Coordinates of C-alpha atoms in Angstrom, one line a residue:
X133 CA 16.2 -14.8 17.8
X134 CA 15.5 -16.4 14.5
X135 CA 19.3 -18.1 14.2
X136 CA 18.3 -19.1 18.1
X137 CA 15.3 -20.6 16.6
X138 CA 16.5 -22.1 13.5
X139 CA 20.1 -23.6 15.2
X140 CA 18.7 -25.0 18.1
X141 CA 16.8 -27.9 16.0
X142 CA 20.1 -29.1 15.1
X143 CA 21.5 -29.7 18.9
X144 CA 19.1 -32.3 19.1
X145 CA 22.4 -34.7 18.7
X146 CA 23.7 -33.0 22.3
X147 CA 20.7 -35.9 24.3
X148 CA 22.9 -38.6 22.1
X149 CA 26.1 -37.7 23.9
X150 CA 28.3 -36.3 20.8
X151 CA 30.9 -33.9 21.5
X152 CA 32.9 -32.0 19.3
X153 CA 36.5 -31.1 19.2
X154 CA 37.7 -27.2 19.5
X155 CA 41.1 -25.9 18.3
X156 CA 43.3 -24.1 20.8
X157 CA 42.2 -20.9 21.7
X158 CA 43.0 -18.2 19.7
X159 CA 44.2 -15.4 22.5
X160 CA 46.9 -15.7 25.0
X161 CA 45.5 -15.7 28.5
X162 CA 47.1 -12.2 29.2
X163 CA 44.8 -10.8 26.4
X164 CA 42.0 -12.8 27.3
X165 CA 39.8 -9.6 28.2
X166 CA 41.4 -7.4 25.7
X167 CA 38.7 -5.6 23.9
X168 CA 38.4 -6.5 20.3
X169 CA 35.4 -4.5 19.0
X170 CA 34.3 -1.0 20.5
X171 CA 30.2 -0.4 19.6
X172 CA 29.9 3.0 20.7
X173 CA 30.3 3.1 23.9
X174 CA 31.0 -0.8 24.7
X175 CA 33.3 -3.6 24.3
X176 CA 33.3 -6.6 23.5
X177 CA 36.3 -8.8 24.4
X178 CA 38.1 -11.1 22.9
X179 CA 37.3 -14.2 24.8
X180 CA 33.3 -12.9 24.4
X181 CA 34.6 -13.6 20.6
X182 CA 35.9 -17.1 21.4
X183 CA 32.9 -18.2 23.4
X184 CA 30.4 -17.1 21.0
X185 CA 32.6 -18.7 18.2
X186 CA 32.8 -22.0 20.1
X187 CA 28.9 -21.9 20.9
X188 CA 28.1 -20.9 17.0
X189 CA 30.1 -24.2 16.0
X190 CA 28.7 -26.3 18.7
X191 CA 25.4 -25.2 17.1
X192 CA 26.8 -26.0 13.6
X193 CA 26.0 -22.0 12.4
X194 CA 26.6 -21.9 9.0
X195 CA 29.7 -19.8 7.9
X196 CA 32.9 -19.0 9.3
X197 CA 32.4 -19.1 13.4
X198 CA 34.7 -16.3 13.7
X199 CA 33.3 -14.1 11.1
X200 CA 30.0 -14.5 12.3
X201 CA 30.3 -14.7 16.0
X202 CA 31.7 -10.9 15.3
X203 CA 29.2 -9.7 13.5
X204 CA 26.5 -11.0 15.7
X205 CA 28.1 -9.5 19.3
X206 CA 27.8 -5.9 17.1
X207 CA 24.4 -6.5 16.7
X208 CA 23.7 -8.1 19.9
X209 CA 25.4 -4.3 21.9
X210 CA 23.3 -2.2 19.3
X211 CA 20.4 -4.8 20.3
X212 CA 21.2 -4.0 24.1
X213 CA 21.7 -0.6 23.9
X214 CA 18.7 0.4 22.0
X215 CA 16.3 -1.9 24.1
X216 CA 18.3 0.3 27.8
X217 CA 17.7 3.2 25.8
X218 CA 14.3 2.7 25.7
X219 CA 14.1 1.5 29.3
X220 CA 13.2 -2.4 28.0
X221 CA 15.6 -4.7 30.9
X222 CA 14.5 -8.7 31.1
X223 CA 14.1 -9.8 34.7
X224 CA 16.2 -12.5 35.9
X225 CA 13.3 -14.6 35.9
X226 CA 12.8 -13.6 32.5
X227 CA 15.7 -14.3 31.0
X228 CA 15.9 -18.4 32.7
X229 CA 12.4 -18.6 31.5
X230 CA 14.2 -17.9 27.8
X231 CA 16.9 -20.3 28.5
X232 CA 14.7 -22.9 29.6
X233 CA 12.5 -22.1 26.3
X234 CA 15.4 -22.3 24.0
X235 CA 17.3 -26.1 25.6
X236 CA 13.2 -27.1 25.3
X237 CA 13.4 -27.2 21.8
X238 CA 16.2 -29.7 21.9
X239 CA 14.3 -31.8 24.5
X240 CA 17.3 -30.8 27.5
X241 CA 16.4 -28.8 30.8
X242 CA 18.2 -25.8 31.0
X243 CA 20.3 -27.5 33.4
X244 CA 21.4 -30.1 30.9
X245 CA 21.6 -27.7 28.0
X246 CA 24.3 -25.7 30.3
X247 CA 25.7 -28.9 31.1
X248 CA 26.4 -29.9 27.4
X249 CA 27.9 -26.3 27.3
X250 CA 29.9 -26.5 29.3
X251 CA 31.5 -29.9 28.6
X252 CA 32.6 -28.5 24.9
X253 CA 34.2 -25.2 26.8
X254 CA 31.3 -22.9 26.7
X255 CA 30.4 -21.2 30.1
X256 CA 26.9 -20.3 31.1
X257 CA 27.3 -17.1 30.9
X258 CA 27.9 -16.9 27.1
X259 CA 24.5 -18.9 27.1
X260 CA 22.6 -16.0 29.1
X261 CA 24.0 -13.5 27.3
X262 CA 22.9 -15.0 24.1
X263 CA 19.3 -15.4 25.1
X264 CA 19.2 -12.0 27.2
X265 CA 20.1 -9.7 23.9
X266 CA 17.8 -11.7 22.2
X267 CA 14.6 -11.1 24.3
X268 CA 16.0 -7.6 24.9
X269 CA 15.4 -7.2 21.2
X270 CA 12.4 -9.0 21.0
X271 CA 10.7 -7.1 23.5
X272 CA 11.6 -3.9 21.9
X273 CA 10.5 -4.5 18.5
X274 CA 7.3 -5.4 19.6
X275 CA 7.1 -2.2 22.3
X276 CA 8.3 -0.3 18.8
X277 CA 6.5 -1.7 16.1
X278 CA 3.8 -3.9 17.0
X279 CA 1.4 -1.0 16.3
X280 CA 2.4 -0.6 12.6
X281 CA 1.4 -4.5 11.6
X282 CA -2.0 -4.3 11.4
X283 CA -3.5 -5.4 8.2
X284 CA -6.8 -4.7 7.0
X285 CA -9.0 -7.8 5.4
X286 CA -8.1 -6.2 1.9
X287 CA -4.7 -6.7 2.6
X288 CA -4.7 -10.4 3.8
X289 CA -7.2 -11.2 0.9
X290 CA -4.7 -10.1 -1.7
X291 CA -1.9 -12.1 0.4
X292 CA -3.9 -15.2 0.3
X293 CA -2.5 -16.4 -2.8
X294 CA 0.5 -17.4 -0.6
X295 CA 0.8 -21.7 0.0
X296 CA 3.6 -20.5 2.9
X297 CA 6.0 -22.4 1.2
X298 CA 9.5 -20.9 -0.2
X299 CA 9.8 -18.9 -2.9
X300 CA 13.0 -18.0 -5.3
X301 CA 13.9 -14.1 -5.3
X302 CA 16.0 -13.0 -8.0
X303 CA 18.6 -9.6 -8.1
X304 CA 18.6 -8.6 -11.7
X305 CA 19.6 -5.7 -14.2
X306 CA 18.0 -5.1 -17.0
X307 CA 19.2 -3.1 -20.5
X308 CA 16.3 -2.6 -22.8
X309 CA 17.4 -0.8 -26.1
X310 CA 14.7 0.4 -28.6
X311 CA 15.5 -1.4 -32.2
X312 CA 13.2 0.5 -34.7
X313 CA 14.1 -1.5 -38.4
X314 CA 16.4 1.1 -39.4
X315 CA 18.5 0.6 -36.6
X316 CA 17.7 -2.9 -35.5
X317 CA 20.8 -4.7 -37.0
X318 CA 23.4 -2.5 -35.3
X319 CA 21.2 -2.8 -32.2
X320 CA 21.2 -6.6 -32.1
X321 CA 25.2 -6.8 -32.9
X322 CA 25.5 -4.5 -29.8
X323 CA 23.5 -6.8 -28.0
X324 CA 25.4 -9.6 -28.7
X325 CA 28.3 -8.3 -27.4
X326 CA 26.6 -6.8 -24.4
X327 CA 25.6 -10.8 -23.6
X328 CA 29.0 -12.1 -23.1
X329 CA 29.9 -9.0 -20.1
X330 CA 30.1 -10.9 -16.8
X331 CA 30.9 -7.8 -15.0
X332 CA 28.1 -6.1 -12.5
X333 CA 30.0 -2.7 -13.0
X334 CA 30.6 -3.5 -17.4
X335 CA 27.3 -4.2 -17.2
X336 CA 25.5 -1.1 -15.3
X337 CA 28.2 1.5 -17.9
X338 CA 26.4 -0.3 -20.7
X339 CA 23.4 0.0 -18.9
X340 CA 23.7 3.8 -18.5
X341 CA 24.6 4.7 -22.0
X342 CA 22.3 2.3 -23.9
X343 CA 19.2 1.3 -21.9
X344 CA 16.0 3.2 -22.5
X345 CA 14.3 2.4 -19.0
X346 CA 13.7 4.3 -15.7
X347 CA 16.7 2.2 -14.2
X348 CA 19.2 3.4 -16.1
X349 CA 20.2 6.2 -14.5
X350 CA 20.8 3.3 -11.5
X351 CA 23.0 1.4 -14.1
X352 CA 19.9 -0.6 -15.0
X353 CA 19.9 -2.4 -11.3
X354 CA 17.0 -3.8 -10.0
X355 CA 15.1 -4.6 -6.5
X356 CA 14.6 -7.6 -5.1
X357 CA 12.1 -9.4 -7.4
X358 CA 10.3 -12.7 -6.9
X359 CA 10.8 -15.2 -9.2
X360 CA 7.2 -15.7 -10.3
X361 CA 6.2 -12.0 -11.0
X362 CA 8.3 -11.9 -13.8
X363 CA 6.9 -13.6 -17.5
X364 CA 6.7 -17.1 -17.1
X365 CA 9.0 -17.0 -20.8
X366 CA 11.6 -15.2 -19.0
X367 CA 12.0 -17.5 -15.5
X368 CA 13.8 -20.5 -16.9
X369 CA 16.4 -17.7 -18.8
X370 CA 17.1 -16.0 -15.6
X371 CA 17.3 -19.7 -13.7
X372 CA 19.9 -20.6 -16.1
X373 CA 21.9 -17.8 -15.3
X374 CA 25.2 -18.1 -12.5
X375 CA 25.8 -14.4 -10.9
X376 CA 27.4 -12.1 -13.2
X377 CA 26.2 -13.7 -16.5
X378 CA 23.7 -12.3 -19.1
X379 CA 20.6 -13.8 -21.3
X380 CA 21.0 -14.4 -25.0
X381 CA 19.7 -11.1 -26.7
X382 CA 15.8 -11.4 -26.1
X383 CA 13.7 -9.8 -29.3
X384 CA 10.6 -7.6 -27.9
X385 CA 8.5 -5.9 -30.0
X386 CA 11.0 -2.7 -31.3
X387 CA 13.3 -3.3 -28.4
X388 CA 16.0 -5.9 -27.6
X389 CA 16.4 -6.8 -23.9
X390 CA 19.2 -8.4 -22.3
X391 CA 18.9 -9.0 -18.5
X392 CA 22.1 -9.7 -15.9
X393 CA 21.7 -11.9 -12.4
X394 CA 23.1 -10.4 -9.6
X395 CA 21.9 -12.6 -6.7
X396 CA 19.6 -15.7 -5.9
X397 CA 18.3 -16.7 -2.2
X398 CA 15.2 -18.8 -1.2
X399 CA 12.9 -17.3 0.7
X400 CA 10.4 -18.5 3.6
X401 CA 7.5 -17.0 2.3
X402 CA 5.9 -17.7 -1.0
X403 CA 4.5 -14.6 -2.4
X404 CA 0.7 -14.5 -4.0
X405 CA 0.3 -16.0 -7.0
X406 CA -1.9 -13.4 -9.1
X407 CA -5.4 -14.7 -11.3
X408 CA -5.3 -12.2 -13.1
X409 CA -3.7 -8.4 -14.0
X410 CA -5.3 -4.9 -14.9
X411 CA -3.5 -2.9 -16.6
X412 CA -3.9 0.2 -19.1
X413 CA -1.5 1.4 -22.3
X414 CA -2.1 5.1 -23.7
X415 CA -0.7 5.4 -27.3
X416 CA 1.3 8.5 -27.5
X417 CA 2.8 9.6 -30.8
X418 CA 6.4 10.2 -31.7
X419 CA 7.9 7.3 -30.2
X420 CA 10.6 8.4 -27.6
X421 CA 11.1 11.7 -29.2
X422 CA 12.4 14.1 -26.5
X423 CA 8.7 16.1 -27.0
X424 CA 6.7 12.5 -26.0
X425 CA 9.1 11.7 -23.4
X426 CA 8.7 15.4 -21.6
X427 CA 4.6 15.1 -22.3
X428 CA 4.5 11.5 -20.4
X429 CA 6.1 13.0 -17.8
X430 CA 3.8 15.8 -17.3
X431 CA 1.0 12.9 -17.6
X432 CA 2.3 10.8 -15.2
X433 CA 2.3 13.6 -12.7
X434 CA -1.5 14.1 -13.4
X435 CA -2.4 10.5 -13.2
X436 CA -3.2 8.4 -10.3
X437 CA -5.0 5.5 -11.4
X438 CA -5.8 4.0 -14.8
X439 CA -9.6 5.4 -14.5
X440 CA -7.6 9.2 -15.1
X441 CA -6.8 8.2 -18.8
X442 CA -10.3 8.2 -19.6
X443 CA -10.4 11.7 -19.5
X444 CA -6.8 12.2 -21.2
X445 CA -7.9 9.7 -24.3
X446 CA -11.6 11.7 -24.5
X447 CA -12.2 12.6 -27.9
X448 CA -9.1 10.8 -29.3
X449 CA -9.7 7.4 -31.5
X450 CA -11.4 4.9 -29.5
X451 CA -7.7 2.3 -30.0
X452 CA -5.5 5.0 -28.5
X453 CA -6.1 3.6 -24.9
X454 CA -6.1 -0.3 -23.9
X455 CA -7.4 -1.7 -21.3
X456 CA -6.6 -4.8 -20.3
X457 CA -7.5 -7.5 -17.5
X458 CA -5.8 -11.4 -18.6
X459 CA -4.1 -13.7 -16.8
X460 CA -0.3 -13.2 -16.6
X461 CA 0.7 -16.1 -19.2
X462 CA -1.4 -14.1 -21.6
X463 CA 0.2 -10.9 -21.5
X464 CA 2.6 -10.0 -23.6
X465 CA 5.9 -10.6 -22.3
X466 CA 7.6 -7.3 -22.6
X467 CA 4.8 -5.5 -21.3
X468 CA 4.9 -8.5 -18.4
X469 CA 8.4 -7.5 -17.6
X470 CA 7.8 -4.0 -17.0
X471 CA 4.5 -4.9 -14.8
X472 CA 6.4 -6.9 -13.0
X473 CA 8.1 -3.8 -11.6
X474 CA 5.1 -1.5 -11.1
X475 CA 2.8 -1.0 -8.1
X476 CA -0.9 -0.1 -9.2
X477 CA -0.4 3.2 -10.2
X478 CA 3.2 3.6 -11.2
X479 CA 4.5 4.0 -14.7
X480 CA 6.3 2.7 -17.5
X481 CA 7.3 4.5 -20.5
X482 CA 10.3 1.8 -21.6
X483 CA 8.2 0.6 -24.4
X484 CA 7.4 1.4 -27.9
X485 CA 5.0 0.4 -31.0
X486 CA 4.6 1.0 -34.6
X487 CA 8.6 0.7 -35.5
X488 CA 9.3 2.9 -32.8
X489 CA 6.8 5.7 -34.0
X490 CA 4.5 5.3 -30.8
X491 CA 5.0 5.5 -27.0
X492 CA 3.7 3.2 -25.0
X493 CA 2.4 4.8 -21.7
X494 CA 2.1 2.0 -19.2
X495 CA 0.2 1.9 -15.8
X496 CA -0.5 -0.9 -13.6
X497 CA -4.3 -0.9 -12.2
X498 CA -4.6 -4.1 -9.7
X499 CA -3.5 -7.2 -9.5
X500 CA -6.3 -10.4 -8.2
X501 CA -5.0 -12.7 -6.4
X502 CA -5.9 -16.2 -6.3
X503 CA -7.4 -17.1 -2.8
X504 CA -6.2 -20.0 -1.3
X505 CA -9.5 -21.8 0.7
X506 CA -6.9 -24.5 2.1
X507 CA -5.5 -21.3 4.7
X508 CA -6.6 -21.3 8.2
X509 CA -7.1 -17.1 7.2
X510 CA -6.2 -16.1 11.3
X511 CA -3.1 -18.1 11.2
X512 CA -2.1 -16.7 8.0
X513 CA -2.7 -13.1 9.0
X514 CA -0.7 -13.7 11.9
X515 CA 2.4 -15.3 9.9
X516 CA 2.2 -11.9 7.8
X517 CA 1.8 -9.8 10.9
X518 CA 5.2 -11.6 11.8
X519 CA 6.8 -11.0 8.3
X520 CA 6.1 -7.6 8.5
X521 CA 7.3 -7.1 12.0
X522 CA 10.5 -8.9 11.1
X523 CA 11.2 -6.7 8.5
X524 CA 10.4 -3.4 10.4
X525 CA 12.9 -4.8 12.8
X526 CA 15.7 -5.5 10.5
X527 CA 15.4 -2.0 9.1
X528 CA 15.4 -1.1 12.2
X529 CA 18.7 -2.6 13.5
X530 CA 20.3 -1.6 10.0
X531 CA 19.4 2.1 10.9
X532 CA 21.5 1.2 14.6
X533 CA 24.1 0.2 12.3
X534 CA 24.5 2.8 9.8
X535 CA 24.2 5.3 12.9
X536 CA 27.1 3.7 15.4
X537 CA 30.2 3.7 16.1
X538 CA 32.0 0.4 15.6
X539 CA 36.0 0.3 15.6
X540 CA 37.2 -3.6 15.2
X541 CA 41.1 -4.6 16.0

């Protein structure tokens, strides 16, 4: 329903009388109900195609109408056939009360919403089915998953920090190669060259033989990160980058990191802006000797929050364990970075000090959020309720995907 809800605003022009031109169509009439796309055990035809092609461009969708009125009658049968499945059919009733609900919101009656349908070669039946796979779907992912959105007050106070704006999310991989002084120069001229790749799968090989991070073994790719987790030194270098290019060489303390963009998007949702981070580094000697690395792993298996490493530093020099709780400008940025990617708890073991010769055992504790007084706090809970719901049910349809059995001519 969101491309419902988001297209409809534009057919506002419709009440003005403008009217827009269609090509011929596309099948001859003997092929008219031809299927096109088989979805398990459906069809769809091919003048289902051309109607929901024509009613995507009289809603001025964005992409190509054809390319996207097939992927959306896939998801619309998987939407159908997992709402039957589960015994979820809209009346009659219900389904005109959805109609009349969707030409509302561009000031028309149903009547007159069919009506301008019509006159730009779109039948009313295209229009019902529309709305009717996508209150089947609604219906169903709140039957489903309404349960599972509940927040607790902890939750929505560490999500306060949100203005419910739109936020940037970045898709990046990262290469971070440890540059102790005897090796640093050959590093950095490796590094230079690694900074002029502009190819994903270039960049991942170099990635996999050269990066001394948890990612690597994923050719240094990344998840989804939001713009404004990462260092506030390394956002305009990552802004500056088109897909497929690569930051200068960026010096870290024994390390050089180089960093490639995937993929940009705006988001709806402007994630919390954090007052402050908690964190904890244990000091582990011999750098990332094959010993150290195989004694951080056996510690990070016996740690679950930073409190533990009290007990592993006991009796050890008082400097061996930092603690730390700044504001994210004042950390430092490579130890930013890898925060960045943590959840309170996890672990990073990318980093090094002293030349190389020590281990830096990373762990996030917490993050505070800065709370935002200007948010009506029960309409914000429910916008996160929403998110959350949305996203179950787009994991949820993916899964329908993954699982069916689509043949396209």
């Amino acid at each position: 329903m969101q491309l419902l809800n988001t297209s409809i605003r534009k057919l506002s022009a419709l009440a003005l009388g403008i009217t827009l031109a269609f090509g011929p169509v596309q099948v001859s009439a003997q092929n008219l109900f031809a299927p096109v796309i088989r979805v398990n055990d459906s069809v769809v035809t091919a003048y289902e195609l051309d109607q929901r092609a024509r009613m995507l461009t009289l809603l001025r969708a964005p992409g190509d109408p054809q390319e996207v009125a097939r992927e959306q009658l896939i998801d619309d049968r998987l939407r159908l056939q997992a709402a039957e499945a589960a015994g979820i059919v809209p009346s009659p009733e219900e389904v005109l009360d959805g109609m009349a609900e969707f030409a509302g919101r561009a000031n028309l009656s149903r009547d007159e919403f069919i009506q301008a349908l019509e006159a730009s070669g779109v039948s009313a039946q295209t229009f019902r089915d529309f709305v009717r796979a996508g209150l089947s779907w609604r219906l169903l992912v709140q039957s489903r998953f309404v349960g599972r959105v509940n927040l607790s007050e902890a939750e929505i106070d560490r999500a306060l920090g949100a203005s419910g704006g739109s936020s940037v999310r970045v898709l990046l991989s990262e290469i971070i190669m440890p540059a102790p002084p005897p090796q640093a120069e050959a590093v950095q001229a490796r590094a230079q060259r690694i900074s002029q790749i502009t190819s994903e799968a270039e960049f991942s090989a170099q990635a996999r033989q050269f990066s001394a991070t948890a990612s690597r073994g994923a050719g240094g790719r990344l998840p989804w990160q939001n713009l404004e987790d990462l260092p506030p030194v390394l956002r305009p270098l990552v802004l500056a980058l088109a897909p497929g290019e690569v930051t200068d060489p960026i010096p870290i303390p024994n390390a050089v990191a180089l960093f490639q963009l995937r993929a940009v998007e705006e988001t709806d949702y402007t994630p919390p802006t954090y007052s402050a981070i908690e964190y904890a580094a244990y000091y582990m000697p011999g750098g990332r000797s094959d010993a150290t690395l195989a004694q951080a792993r056996v510690l990070a298996s016996k740690v679950d929050r930073c409190d533990d490493l009290y007990g592993v530093a006991k009796g050890q020099p008082e400097d061996v364990l930092d603690r730390q709780t700044l504001p994210p400008a004042d950390i430092p940025t490579d130890i930013a970075f890898e925060l960045s990617k943590l959840d309170p708890g996890e672990v990073s073991t990318a980093l090094t000090r002293s030349n190389g010769q020590t281990l830096v055992f990373l762990m996030l504790c917490g993050r505070t959020a800065e709370v935002n007084d200007d948010v009506d706090r029960d309409q914000f809970a429910l916008g996160l309720r929403n998110q959350r719901l949305q996203s179950l049910a787009e994991s949820y349809l993916a899964q329908l995907r993954a699982d069916a059995r689509i043949v396209t001519q």
